[in-house]
mmCIF file with all atom_site columns, C-alpha atoms and ligand atoms in Angstrom:
data_model
loop_
_atom_site.group_PDB
_atom_site.id
_atom_site.type_symbol
_atom_site.label_atom_id
_atom_site.label_alt_id
_atom_site.label_comp_id
_atom_site.label_asym_id
_atom_site.label_entity_id
_atom_site.label_seq_id
_atom_site.pdbx_PDB_ins_code
_atom_site.Cartn_x
_atom_site.Cartn_y
_atom_site.Cartn_z
_atom_site.occupancy
_atom_site.B_iso_or_equiv
_atom_site.pdbx_formal_charge
_atom_site.auth_seq_id
_atom_site.auth_comp_id
_atom_site.auth_asym_id
_atom_site.auth_atom_id
_atom_site.pdbx_PDB_model_num
ATOM   1   C CA . UNK A 1 1   ? -0.051  -0.022 -0.208  1.00 0.00 ? 796  UNK A CA 1
ATOM   2   C CA . UNK A 1 2   ? 1.566   3.470  -1.103  1.00 0.00 ? 797  UNK A CA 1
ATOM   3   C CA . UNK A 1 3   ? 1.450   6.138  1.746   1.00 0.00 ? 798  UNK A CA 1
ATOM   4   C CA . UNK A 1 4   ? 0.434   9.571  0.880   1.00 0.00 ? 799  UNK A CA 1
ATOM   5   C CA . UNK A 1 5   ? 0.545   12.499 3.246   1.00 0.00 ? 800  UNK A CA 1
ATOM   6   C CA . UNK A 1 6   ? -2.808  14.545 3.329   1.00 0.00 ? 801  UNK A CA 1
ATOM   7   C CA . UNK A 1 7   ? -1.428  18.088 3.700   1.00 0.00 ? 802  UNK A CA 1
ATOM   8   C CA . UNK A 1 8   ? -0.073  21.102 2.413   1.00 0.00 ? 803  UNK A CA 1
ATOM   9   C CA . UNK A 1 9   ? 2.630   21.942 5.367   1.00 0.00 ? 804  UNK A CA 1
ATOM   10  C CA . UNK A 1 10  ? 6.073   21.573 4.002   1.00 0.00 ? 805  UNK A CA 1
ATOM   11  C CA . UNK A 1 11  ? 7.662   21.006 7.308   1.00 0.00 ? 806  UNK A CA 1
ATOM   12  C CA . UNK A 1 12  ? 5.398   17.901 7.712   1.00 0.00 ? 807  UNK A CA 1
ATOM   13  C CA . UNK A 1 13  ? 5.911   17.037 4.431   1.00 0.00 ? 808  UNK A CA 1
ATOM   14  C CA . UNK A 1 14  ? 9.688   16.869 4.753   1.00 0.00 ? 809  UNK A CA 1
ATOM   15  C CA . UNK A 1 15  ? 9.154   15.125 7.914   1.00 0.00 ? 810  UNK A CA 1
ATOM   16  C CA . UNK A 1 16  ? 7.347   12.272 6.490   1.00 0.00 ? 811  UNK A CA 1
ATOM   17  C CA . UNK A 1 17  ? 9.543   12.250 3.537   1.00 0.00 ? 812  UNK A CA 1
ATOM   18  C CA . UNK A 1 18  ? 12.634  11.581 5.810   1.00 0.00 ? 813  UNK A CA 1
ATOM   19  C CA . UNK A 1 19  ? 11.109  8.655  7.417   1.00 0.00 ? 814  UNK A CA 1
ATOM   20  C CA . UNK A 1 20  ? 11.660  7.187  3.868   1.00 0.00 ? 815  UNK A CA 1
ATOM   21  C CA . UNK A 1 21  ? 8.071   5.380  3.673   1.00 0.00 ? 816  UNK A CA 1
ATOM   22  C CA . UNK A 1 22  ? 6.324   8.561  1.924   1.00 0.00 ? 817  UNK A CA 1
ATOM   23  C CA . UNK A 1 23  ? 5.102   7.687  -1.723  1.00 0.00 ? 818  UNK A CA 1
ATOM   24  C CA . UNK A 1 24  ? 3.084   10.969 -2.393  1.00 0.00 ? 819  UNK A CA 1
ATOM   25  C CA . UNK A 1 25  ? 0.905   13.851 -1.192  1.00 0.00 ? 820  UNK A CA 1
ATOM   26  C CA . UNK A 1 26  ? -2.495  15.048 -1.533  1.00 0.00 ? 821  UNK A CA 1
ATOM   27  C CA . UNK A 1 27  ? -3.926  18.446 -0.982  1.00 0.00 ? 822  UNK A CA 1
ATOM   28  C CA . UNK A 1 28  ? -7.038  20.351 -1.248  1.00 0.00 ? 823  UNK A CA 1
ATOM   29  C CA . UNK A 1 29  ? -8.150  23.925 -1.092  1.00 0.00 ? 824  UNK A CA 1
ATOM   30  C CA . UNK A 1 30  ? -9.008  24.087 2.403   1.00 0.00 ? 825  UNK A CA 1
ATOM   31  C CA . UNK A 1 31  ? -5.378  22.406 3.282   1.00 0.00 ? 826  UNK A CA 1
ATOM   32  C CA . UNK A 1 32  ? -4.130  25.244 1.126   1.00 0.00 ? 827  UNK A CA 1
ATOM   33  C CA . UNK A 1 33  ? -5.966  27.703 2.854   1.00 0.00 ? 828  UNK A CA 1
ATOM   34  C CA . UNK A 1 34  ? -4.917  26.495 6.152   1.00 0.00 ? 829  UNK A CA 1
ATOM   35  C CA . UNK A 1 35  ? -1.227  27.165 5.306   1.00 0.00 ? 830  UNK A CA 1
ATOM   36  C CA . UNK A 1 36  ? -2.147  30.890 4.355   1.00 0.00 ? 831  UNK A CA 1
ATOM   37  C CA . UNK A 1 37  ? -1.139  29.903 0.580   1.00 0.00 ? 832  UNK A CA 1
ATOM   38  C CA . UNK A 1 38  ? -3.601  32.245 -1.422  1.00 0.00 ? 833  UNK A CA 1
ATOM   39  C CA . UNK A 1 39  ? -3.350  33.558 -4.815  1.00 0.00 ? 834  UNK A CA 1
ATOM   40  C CA . UNK A 1 40  ? -2.933  31.459 -8.091  1.00 0.00 ? 835  UNK A CA 1
ATOM   41  C CA . UNK A 1 41  ? 0.812   32.182 -8.642  1.00 0.00 ? 836  UNK A CA 1
ATOM   42  C CA . UNK A 1 42  ? 1.392   31.321 -4.856  1.00 0.00 ? 837  UNK A CA 1
ATOM   43  C CA . UNK A 1 43  ? -0.886  28.146 -5.145  1.00 0.00 ? 838  UNK A CA 1
ATOM   44  C CA . UNK A 1 44  ? 1.178   27.078 -8.232  1.00 0.00 ? 839  UNK A CA 1
ATOM   45  C CA . UNK A 1 45  ? 4.474   27.863 -6.509  1.00 0.00 ? 840  UNK A CA 1
ATOM   46  C CA . UNK A 1 46  ? 3.429   25.820 -3.356  1.00 0.00 ? 841  UNK A CA 1
ATOM   47  C CA . UNK A 1 47  ? 2.758   22.804 -5.595  1.00 0.00 ? 842  UNK A CA 1
ATOM   48  C CA . UNK A 1 48  ? 6.167   23.013 -7.177  1.00 0.00 ? 843  UNK A CA 1
ATOM   49  C CA . UNK A 1 49  ? 7.632   23.295 -3.715  1.00 0.00 ? 844  UNK A CA 1
ATOM   50  C CA . UNK A 1 50  ? 6.013   20.038 -2.869  1.00 0.00 ? 845  UNK A CA 1
ATOM   51  C CA . UNK A 1 51  ? 7.244   18.419 -5.872  1.00 0.00 ? 846  UNK A CA 1
ATOM   52  C CA . UNK A 1 52  ? 10.641  19.440 -5.134  1.00 0.00 ? 847  UNK A CA 1
ATOM   53  C CA . UNK A 1 53  ? 10.517  17.564 -1.760  1.00 0.00 ? 848  UNK A CA 1
ATOM   54  C CA . UNK A 1 54  ? 8.717   14.302 -2.446  1.00 0.00 ? 849  UNK A CA 1
ATOM   55  C CA . UNK A 1 55  ? 9.605   12.083 -5.282  1.00 0.00 ? 850  UNK A CA 1
ATOM   56  C CA . UNK A 1 56  ? 5.962   10.828 -5.638  1.00 0.00 ? 851  UNK A CA 1
ATOM   57  C CA . UNK A 1 57  ? 2.528   11.811 -7.008  1.00 0.00 ? 852  UNK A CA 1
ATOM   58  C CA . UNK A 1 58  ? 0.933   15.078 -5.761  1.00 0.00 ? 853  UNK A CA 1
ATOM   59  C CA . UNK A 1 59  ? -2.413  15.690 -6.149  1.00 0.00 ? 854  UNK A CA 1
ATOM   60  C CA . UNK A 1 60  ? -3.491  19.288 -7.052  1.00 0.00 ? 855  UNK A CA 1
ATOM   61  C CA . UNK A 1 61  ? -7.037  20.285 -7.129  1.00 0.00 ? 856  UNK A CA 1
ATOM   62  C CA . UNK A 1 62  ? -8.734  22.377 -9.624  1.00 0.00 ? 857  UNK A CA 1
ATOM   63  C CA . UNK A 1 63  ? -11.365 25.109 -8.204  1.00 0.00 ? 858  UNK A CA 1
ATOM   64  C CA . UNK A 1 64  ? -13.243 25.346 -11.591 1.00 0.00 ? 859  UNK A CA 1
ATOM   65  C CA . UNK A 1 65  ? -16.533 23.280 -11.761 1.00 0.00 ? 860  UNK A CA 1
ATOM   66  C CA . UNK A 1 66  ? -17.352 23.778 -15.458 1.00 0.00 ? 861  UNK A CA 1
ATOM   67  C CA . UNK A 1 67  ? -15.722 21.409 -17.980 1.00 0.00 ? 862  UNK A CA 1
ATOM   68  C CA . UNK A 1 68  ? -13.732 24.075 -19.702 1.00 0.00 ? 863  UNK A CA 1
ATOM   69  C CA . UNK A 1 69  ? -12.503 25.600 -16.563 1.00 0.00 ? 864  UNK A CA 1
ATOM   70  C CA . UNK A 1 70  ? -11.555 22.414 -15.235 1.00 0.00 ? 865  UNK A CA 1
ATOM   71  C CA . UNK A 1 71  ? -9.471  21.502 -18.340 1.00 0.00 ? 866  UNK A CA 1
ATOM   72  C CA . UNK A 1 72  ? -7.574  25.033 -18.403 1.00 0.00 ? 867  UNK A CA 1
ATOM   73  C CA . UNK A 1 73  ? -6.840  24.710 -14.682 1.00 0.00 ? 868  UNK A CA 1
ATOM   74  C CA . UNK A 1 74  ? -5.696  21.125 -14.854 1.00 0.00 ? 869  UNK A CA 1
ATOM   75  C CA . UNK A 1 75  ? -3.393  21.716 -17.724 1.00 0.00 ? 870  UNK A CA 1
ATOM   76  C CA . UNK A 1 76  ? -1.715  24.471 -15.861 1.00 0.00 ? 871  UNK A CA 1
ATOM   77  C CA . UNK A 1 77  ? -1.480  22.248 -13.002 1.00 0.00 ? 872  UNK A CA 1
ATOM   78  C CA . UNK A 1 78  ? -0.026  19.082 -14.874 1.00 0.00 ? 873  UNK A CA 1
ATOM   79  C CA . UNK A 1 79  ? 2.501   21.264 -16.757 1.00 0.00 ? 874  UNK A CA 1
ATOM   80  C CA . UNK A 1 80  ? 3.943   22.164 -13.473 1.00 0.00 ? 875  UNK A CA 1
ATOM   81  C CA . UNK A 1 81  ? 6.057   18.980 -12.898 1.00 0.00 ? 876  UNK A CA 1
ATOM   82  C CA . UNK A 1 82  ? 5.613   15.610 -13.942 1.00 0.00 ? 877  UNK A CA 1
ATOM   83  C CA . UNK A 1 83  ? 4.539   14.049 -10.643 1.00 0.00 ? 878  UNK A CA 1
ATOM   84  C CA . UNK A 1 84  ? 1.553   16.378 -10.734 1.00 0.00 ? 879  UNK A CA 1
ATOM   85  C CA . UNK A 1 85  ? -2.078  14.496 -10.555 1.00 0.00 ? 880  UNK A CA 1
ATOM   86  C CA . UNK A 1 86  ? -4.935  16.694 -11.308 1.00 0.00 ? 881  UNK A CA 1
ATOM   87  C CA . UNK A 1 87  ? -7.627  16.396 -8.572  1.00 0.00 ? 882  UNK A CA 1
ATOM   88  C CA . UNK A 1 88  ? -11.143 16.712 -9.977  1.00 0.00 ? 883  UNK A CA 1
ATOM   89  C CA . UNK A 1 89  ? -14.472 16.857 -7.964  1.00 0.00 ? 884  UNK A CA 1
ATOM   90  C CA . UNK A 1 90  ? -17.063 13.812 -8.737  1.00 0.00 ? 885  UNK A CA 1
ATOM   91  C CA . UNK A 1 91  ? -19.544 15.902 -10.450 1.00 0.00 ? 886  UNK A CA 1
ATOM   92  C CA . UNK A 1 92  ? -20.873 15.281 -13.786 1.00 0.00 ? 887  UNK A CA 1
ATOM   93  C CA . UNK A 1 93  ? -18.546 18.093 -15.606 1.00 0.00 ? 888  UNK A CA 1
ATOM   94  C CA . UNK A 1 94  ? -15.689 16.280 -13.470 1.00 0.00 ? 889  UNK A CA 1
ATOM   95  C CA . UNK A 1 95  ? -16.391 13.036 -14.993 1.00 0.00 ? 890  UNK A CA 1
ATOM   96  C CA . UNK A 1 96  ? -16.184 14.387 -18.435 1.00 0.00 ? 891  UNK A CA 1
ATOM   97  C CA . UNK A 1 97  ? -12.926 16.282 -17.663 1.00 0.00 ? 892  UNK A CA 1
ATOM   98  C CA . UNK A 1 98  ? -11.372 13.014 -16.184 1.00 0.00 ? 893  UNK A CA 1
ATOM   99  C CA . UNK A 1 99  ? -12.264 11.298 -19.551 1.00 0.00 ? 894  UNK A CA 1
ATOM   100 C CA . UNK A 1 100 ? -10.631 14.309 -21.339 1.00 0.00 ? 895  UNK A CA 1
ATOM   101 C CA . UNK A 1 101 ? -7.380  14.086 -19.380 1.00 0.00 ? 896  UNK A CA 1
ATOM   102 C CA . UNK A 1 102 ? -7.513  10.327 -19.408 1.00 0.00 ? 897  UNK A CA 1
ATOM   103 C CA . UNK A 1 103 ? -7.402  10.519 -23.249 1.00 0.00 ? 898  UNK A CA 1
ATOM   104 C CA . UNK A 1 104 ? -4.498  12.963 -23.310 1.00 0.00 ? 899  UNK A CA 1
ATOM   105 C CA . UNK A 1 105 ? -2.371  10.532 -20.804 1.00 0.00 ? 900  UNK A CA 1
ATOM   106 C CA . UNK A 1 106 ? -2.708  13.289 -17.917 1.00 0.00 ? 901  UNK A CA 1
ATOM   107 C CA . UNK A 1 107 ? -3.311  11.565 -14.807 1.00 0.00 ? 902  UNK A CA 1
ATOM   108 C CA . UNK A 1 108 ? -6.289  12.480 -12.308 1.00 0.00 ? 903  UNK A CA 1
ATOM   109 C CA . UNK A 1 109 ? -7.528  11.986 -8.883  1.00 0.00 ? 904  UNK A CA 1
ATOM   110 C CA . UNK A 1 110 ? -11.534 11.808 -8.826  1.00 0.00 ? 905  UNK A CA 1
ATOM   111 C CA . UNK A 1 111 ? -11.968 13.422 -5.102  1.00 0.00 ? 906  UNK A CA 1
ATOM   112 C CA . UNK A 1 112 ? -14.775 13.588 -2.907  1.00 0.00 ? 907  UNK A CA 1
ATOM   113 C CA . UNK A 1 113 ? -16.095 9.891  -3.526  1.00 0.00 ? 908  UNK A CA 1
ATOM   114 C CA . UNK A 1 114 ? -18.583 9.031  -1.039  1.00 0.00 ? 909  UNK A CA 1
ATOM   115 C CA . UNK A 1 115 ? -20.453 6.077  -2.767  1.00 0.00 ? 910  UNK A CA 1
ATOM   116 C CA . UNK A 1 116 ? -19.718 2.954  -5.187  1.00 0.00 ? 911  UNK A CA 1
ATOM   117 C CA . UNK A 1 117 ? -21.513 4.094  -7.813  1.00 0.00 ? 912  UNK A CA 1
ATOM   118 C CA . UNK A 1 118 ? -19.321 7.377  -8.113  1.00 0.00 ? 913  UNK A CA 1
ATOM   119 C CA . UNK A 1 119 ? -16.403 5.044  -7.913  1.00 0.00 ? 914  UNK A CA 1
ATOM   120 C CA . UNK A 1 120 ? -17.327 3.015  -10.659 1.00 0.00 ? 915  UNK A CA 1
ATOM   121 C CA . UNK A 1 121 ? -17.966 6.021  -12.789 1.00 0.00 ? 916  UNK A CA 1
ATOM   122 C CA . UNK A 1 122 ? -14.828 7.610  -12.111 1.00 0.00 ? 917  UNK A CA 1
ATOM   123 C CA . UNK A 1 123 ? -13.155 4.364  -13.334 1.00 0.00 ? 918  UNK A CA 1
ATOM   124 C CA . UNK A 1 124 ? -15.012 4.067  -16.324 1.00 0.00 ? 919  UNK A CA 1
ATOM   125 C CA . UNK A 1 125 ? -13.950 7.718  -17.135 1.00 0.00 ? 920  UNK A CA 1
ATOM   126 C CA . UNK A 1 126 ? -10.388 6.507  -16.899 1.00 0.00 ? 921  UNK A CA 1
ATOM   127 C CA . UNK A 1 127 ? -9.523  8.200  -13.420 1.00 0.00 ? 922  UNK A CA 1
ATOM   128 C CA . UNK A 1 128 ? -5.533  7.304  -12.129 1.00 0.00 ? 923  UNK A CA 1
ATOM   129 C CA . UNK A 1 129 ? -7.000  7.329  -8.529  1.00 0.00 ? 924  UNK A CA 1
ATOM   130 C CA . UNK A 1 130 ? -10.391 7.788  -6.797  1.00 0.00 ? 925  UNK A CA 1
ATOM   131 C CA . UNK A 1 131 ? -10.431 9.152  -3.353  1.00 0.00 ? 926  UNK A CA 1
ATOM   132 C CA . UNK A 1 132 ? -13.153 7.793  -1.000  1.00 0.00 ? 927  UNK A CA 1
ATOM   133 C CA . UNK A 1 133 ? -13.365 10.127 2.164   1.00 0.00 ? 928  UNK A CA 1
ATOM   134 C CA . UNK A 1 134 ? -13.979 7.441  4.812   1.00 0.00 ? 929  UNK A CA 1
ATOM   135 C CA . UNK A 1 135 ? -13.325 9.768  7.951   1.00 0.00 ? 930  UNK A CA 1
ATOM   136 C CA . UNK A 1 136 ? -16.253 12.180 6.669   1.00 0.00 ? 931  UNK A CA 1
ATOM   137 C CA . UNK A 1 137 ? -18.349 8.987  6.103   1.00 0.00 ? 932  UNK A CA 1
ATOM   138 C CA . UNK A 1 138 ? -17.679 7.810  9.716   1.00 0.00 ? 933  UNK A CA 1
ATOM   139 C CA . UNK A 1 139 ? -18.585 11.585 11.107  1.00 0.00 ? 934  UNK A CA 1
ATOM   140 C CA . UNK A 1 140 ? -22.077 10.812 9.603   1.00 0.00 ? 935  UNK A CA 1
ATOM   141 C CA . UNK A 1 141 ? -22.512 7.535  10.911  1.00 0.00 ? 936  UNK A CA 1
ATOM   142 C CA . UNK A 1 142 ? -21.714 5.531  7.901   1.00 0.00 ? 937  UNK A CA 1
ATOM   143 C CA . UNK A 1 143 ? -18.801 2.848  7.832   1.00 0.00 ? 938  UNK A CA 1
ATOM   144 C CA . UNK A 1 144 ? -16.365 4.553  5.341   1.00 0.00 ? 939  UNK A CA 1
ATOM   145 C CA . UNK A 1 145 ? -14.271 1.424  5.402   1.00 0.00 ? 940  UNK A CA 1
ATOM   146 C CA . UNK A 1 146 ? -17.335 -0.456 4.183   1.00 0.00 ? 941  UNK A CA 1
ATOM   147 C CA . UNK A 1 147 ? -17.179 1.658  1.162   1.00 0.00 ? 942  UNK A CA 1
ATOM   148 C CA . UNK A 1 148 ? -13.550 0.918  0.326   1.00 0.00 ? 943  UNK A CA 1
ATOM   149 C CA . UNK A 1 149 ? -14.326 -2.998 0.667   1.00 0.00 ? 944  UNK A CA 1
ATOM   150 C CA . UNK A 1 150 ? -17.240 -2.529 -1.956  1.00 0.00 ? 945  UNK A CA 1
ATOM   151 C CA . UNK A 1 151 ? -14.964 -0.583 -4.141  1.00 0.00 ? 946  UNK A CA 1
ATOM   152 C CA . UNK A 1 152 ? -12.165 -2.954 -4.108  1.00 0.00 ? 947  UNK A CA 1
ATOM   153 C CA . UNK A 1 153 ? -14.820 -6.007 -4.860  1.00 0.00 ? 948  UNK A CA 1
ATOM   154 C CA . UNK A 1 154 ? -16.324 -3.911 -7.891  1.00 0.00 ? 949  UNK A CA 1
ATOM   155 C CA . UNK A 1 155 ? -12.537 -2.896 -9.352  1.00 0.00 ? 950  UNK A CA 1
ATOM   156 C CA . UNK A 1 156 ? -11.477 -6.356 -8.904  1.00 0.00 ? 951  UNK A CA 1
ATOM   157 C CA . UNK A 1 157 ? -14.366 -7.747 -10.755 1.00 0.00 ? 952  UNK A CA 1
ATOM   158 C CA . UNK A 1 158 ? -13.377 -5.671 -13.841 1.00 0.00 ? 953  UNK A CA 1
ATOM   159 C CA . UNK A 1 159 ? -9.880  -5.337 -13.392 1.00 0.00 ? 954  UNK A CA 1
ATOM   160 C CA . UNK A 1 160 ? -10.179 -1.567 -13.498 1.00 0.00 ? 955  UNK A CA 1
ATOM   161 C CA . UNK A 1 161 ? -6.701  -0.017 -13.249 1.00 0.00 ? 956  UNK A CA 1
ATOM   162 C CA . UNK A 1 162 ? -7.940  2.873  -11.145 1.00 0.00 ? 957  UNK A CA 1
ATOM   163 C CA . UNK A 1 163 ? -6.304  2.756  -7.672  1.00 0.00 ? 958  UNK A CA 1
ATOM   164 C CA . UNK A 1 164 ? -8.256  3.296  -4.586  1.00 0.00 ? 959  UNK A CA 1
ATOM   165 C CA . UNK A 1 165 ? -6.759  5.942  -2.600  1.00 0.00 ? 960  UNK A CA 1
ATOM   166 C CA . UNK A 1 166 ? -8.473  5.819  0.687   1.00 0.00 ? 961  UNK A CA 1
ATOM   167 C CA . UNK A 1 167 ? -8.614  9.615  2.250   1.00 0.00 ? 962  UNK A CA 1
ATOM   168 C CA . UNK A 1 168 ? -9.828  11.354 4.971   1.00 0.00 ? 963  UNK A CA 1
ATOM   169 C CA . UNK A 1 169 ? -7.866  8.940  7.047   1.00 0.00 ? 964  UNK A CA 1
ATOM   170 C CA . UNK A 1 170 ? -8.095  10.162 10.587  1.00 0.00 ? 965  UNK A CA 1
ATOM   171 C CA . UNK A 1 171 ? -6.015  7.590  12.965  1.00 0.00 ? 966  UNK A CA 1
ATOM   172 C CA . UNK A 1 172 ? -3.764  4.617  12.448  1.00 0.00 ? 967  UNK A CA 1
ATOM   173 C CA . UNK A 1 173 ? -6.591  2.148  12.751  1.00 0.00 ? 968  UNK A CA 1
ATOM   174 C CA . UNK A 1 174 ? -8.048  3.516  9.619   1.00 0.00 ? 969  UNK A CA 1
ATOM   175 C CA . UNK A 1 175 ? -4.834  2.680  7.748   1.00 0.00 ? 970  UNK A CA 1
ATOM   176 C CA . UNK A 1 176 ? -4.457  -0.714 9.037   1.00 0.00 ? 971  UNK A CA 1
ATOM   177 C CA . UNK A 1 177 ? -8.204  -1.439 8.206   1.00 0.00 ? 972  UNK A CA 1
ATOM   178 C CA . UNK A 1 178 ? -7.377  -0.089 4.780   1.00 0.00 ? 973  UNK A CA 1
ATOM   179 C CA . UNK A 1 179 ? -4.292  -2.117 4.227   1.00 0.00 ? 974  UNK A CA 1
ATOM   180 C CA . UNK A 1 180 ? -6.363  -5.299 5.311   1.00 0.00 ? 975  UNK A CA 1
ATOM   181 C CA . UNK A 1 181 ? -9.276  -4.243 2.778   1.00 0.00 ? 976  UNK A CA 1
ATOM   182 C CA . UNK A 1 182 ? -6.571  -3.914 -0.088  1.00 0.00 ? 977  UNK A CA 1
ATOM   183 C CA . UNK A 1 183 ? -6.895  -0.256 -0.607  1.00 0.00 ? 978  UNK A CA 1
ATOM   184 C CA . UNK A 1 184 ? -3.951  0.787  -3.041  1.00 0.00 ? 979  UNK A CA 1
ATOM   185 C CA . UNK A 1 185 ? -2.961  3.982  -1.228  1.00 0.00 ? 980  UNK A CA 1
ATOM   186 C CA . UNK A 1 186 ? -4.113  5.892  2.021   1.00 0.00 ? 981  UNK A CA 1
ATOM   187 C CA . UNK A 1 187 ? -3.664  9.294  2.580   1.00 0.00 ? 982  UNK A CA 1
ATOM   188 C CA . UNK A 1 188 ? -3.864  10.839 6.022   1.00 0.00 ? 983  UNK A CA 1
ATOM   189 C CA . UNK A 1 189 ? -2.110  13.151 8.277   1.00 0.00 ? 984  UNK A CA 1
ATOM   190 C CA . UNK A 1 190 ? 1.643   12.865 9.832   1.00 0.00 ? 985  UNK A CA 1
ATOM   191 C CA . UNK A 1 191 ? -0.029  12.108 13.230  1.00 0.00 ? 986  UNK A CA 1
ATOM   192 C CA . UNK A 1 192 ? -1.494  8.915  11.744  1.00 0.00 ? 987  UNK A CA 1
ATOM   193 C CA . UNK A 1 193 ? 1.540   7.864  9.996   1.00 0.00 ? 988  UNK A CA 1
ATOM   194 C CA . UNK A 1 194 ? 3.513   8.430  13.099  1.00 0.00 ? 989  UNK A CA 1
ATOM   195 C CA . UNK A 1 195 ? 1.230   6.547  15.675  1.00 0.00 ? 990  UNK A CA 1
ATOM   196 C CA . UNK A 1 196 ? 1.665   3.447  13.396  1.00 0.00 ? 991  UNK A CA 1
ATOM   197 C CA . UNK A 1 197 ? 5.339   3.100  15.022  1.00 0.00 ? 992  UNK A CA 1
ATOM   198 C CA . UNK A 1 198 ? 4.077   3.450  18.693  1.00 0.00 ? 993  UNK A CA 1
ATOM   199 C CA . UNK A 1 199 ? 3.667   0.689  21.136  1.00 0.00 ? 994  UNK A CA 1
ATOM   200 C CA . UNK A 1 200 ? 3.925   0.765  24.823  1.00 0.00 ? 995  UNK A CA 1
ATOM   201 C CA . UNK A 1 201 ? 6.210   -2.571 24.905  1.00 0.00 ? 996  UNK A CA 1
ATOM   202 C CA . UNK A 1 202 ? 8.362   -1.109 22.320  1.00 0.00 ? 997  UNK A CA 1
ATOM   203 C CA . UNK A 1 203 ? 9.124   2.029  24.478  1.00 0.00 ? 998  UNK A CA 1
ATOM   204 C CA . UNK A 1 204 ? 9.360   -0.010 27.701  1.00 0.00 ? 999  UNK A CA 1
ATOM   205 C CA . UNK A 1 205 ? 11.616  -2.835 26.181  1.00 0.00 ? 1000 UNK A CA 1
ATOM   206 C CA . UNK A 1 206 ? 13.880  -0.111 24.595  1.00 0.00 ? 1001 UNK A CA 1
ATOM   207 C CA . UNK A 1 207 ? 14.421  1.223  27.993  1.00 0.00 ? 1002 UNK A CA 1
ATOM   208 C CA . UNK A 1 208 ? 14.971  -1.852 29.490  1.00 0.00 ? 1003 UNK A CA 1
ATOM   209 C CA . UNK A 1 209 ? 17.587  -2.563 26.904  1.00 0.00 ? 1004 UNK A CA 1
ATOM   210 C CA . UNK A 1 210 ? 19.474  0.567  27.246  1.00 0.00 ? 1005 UNK A CA 1
ATOM   211 C CA . UNK A 1 211 ? 19.083  0.416  31.185  1.00 0.00 ? 1006 UNK A CA 1
ATOM   212 C CA . UNK A 1 212 ? 20.832  -3.115 31.143  1.00 0.00 ? 1007 UNK A CA 1
ATOM   213 C CA . UNK A 1 213 ? 23.483  -1.972 28.586  1.00 0.00 ? 1008 UNK A CA 1
ATOM   214 C CA . UNK A 1 214 ? 24.205  0.922  30.647  1.00 0.00 ? 1009 UNK A CA 1
ATOM   215 C CA . UNK A 1 215 ? 24.897  -1.179 33.799  1.00 0.00 ? 1010 UNK A CA 1
ATOM   216 C CA . UNK A 1 216 ? 27.336  -3.562 32.020  1.00 0.00 ? 1011 UNK A CA 1
ATOM   217 C CA . UNK A 1 217 ? 29.167  -0.520 30.795  1.00 0.00 ? 1012 UNK A CA 1
ATOM   218 C CA . UNK A 1 218 ? 29.661  1.068  33.921  1.00 0.00 ? 1013 UNK A CA 1
HETATM 219 C C1 . E4P B 2 .   ? -8.230  13.898 0.178   1.00 0.00 ? 2596 E4P B C1 1
HETATM 220 O O1 . E4P B 2 .   ? -7.823  14.055 -0.894  1.00 0.00 ? 2596 E4P B O1 1
HETATM 221 C C2 . E4P B 2 .   ? -8.666  15.062 1.188   1.00 0.00 ? 2596 E4P B C2 1
HETATM 222 O O2 . E4P B 2 .   ? -7.498  16.039 1.210   1.00 0.00 ? 2596 E4P B O2 1
HETATM 223 C C3 . E4P B 2 .   ? -8.550  14.502 2.555   1.00 0.00 ? 2596 E4P B C3 1
HETATM 224 O O3 . E4P B 2 .   ? -8.480  13.326 2.695   1.00 0.00 ? 2596 E4P B O3 1
HETATM 225 C C4 . E4P B 2 .   ? -9.709  15.065 3.400   1.00 0.00 ? 2596 E4P B C4 1
HETATM 226 O O4 . E4P B 2 .   ? -9.751  14.957 4.532   1.00 0.00 ? 2596 E4P B O4 1
HETATM 227 P P1 . E4P B 2 .   ? -10.688 15.595 5.990   1.00 0.00 ? 2596 E4P B P1 1
HETATM 228 O O5 . E4P B 2 .   ? -11.819 14.706 5.890   1.00 0.00 ? 2596 E4P B O5 1
HETATM 229 O O6 . E4P B 2 .   ? -10.001 15.196 6.997   1.00 0.00 ? 2596 E4P B O6 1
HETATM 230 O O7 . E4P B 2 .   ? -10.506 16.861 5.501   1.00 0.00 ? 2596 E4P B O7 1
#
């Protein structure tokens, strides 16, 4: 399973990248705004800065919701760097844009997926990735992991190449459960990635090892 980090914070991206396990980055307009990145040129520069840190796919989201606008923005984004994946919302015009980019060999990430039908449509249009938002489904008492499993089955039935990018991951159990289901990618915060490494028995065991080593070497 590929690990993406879901942030526009350069420090966090560097920290995750330094772990040596980072395969890419996802961003969205809210994450850019959270970092205070505003204005088209600043946003484009920020995507380039992210691409210079991580050697992996970087999702950059279009703001337009009409087909022409999505195509115009997507082409500008895709030209920024070879690793940019154009992120497009799951709306009818977005499906057309995904098909357009797929025909041109430009990779896409269909975002805001909340149902299996949406995932099926995006795959048929040729999306490179689809992003089911599991945390946001959990927030409304719908099991987000069930959706990932349902999409996995559908994609396997028809051998779609589209990769399932489990998004809106909130905690380490989401990551583990996505791996069990067979999501191709997960994108989550640095905290969830780092939490995978934590275990109290690791901490106490290491403390004991170091204490015993120190005793023997005094
Ligand atoms: C996915 O690409 C989105 O950026 C993201 O995962 C949304 O997560 P949230 O529900 O934590 O905002």
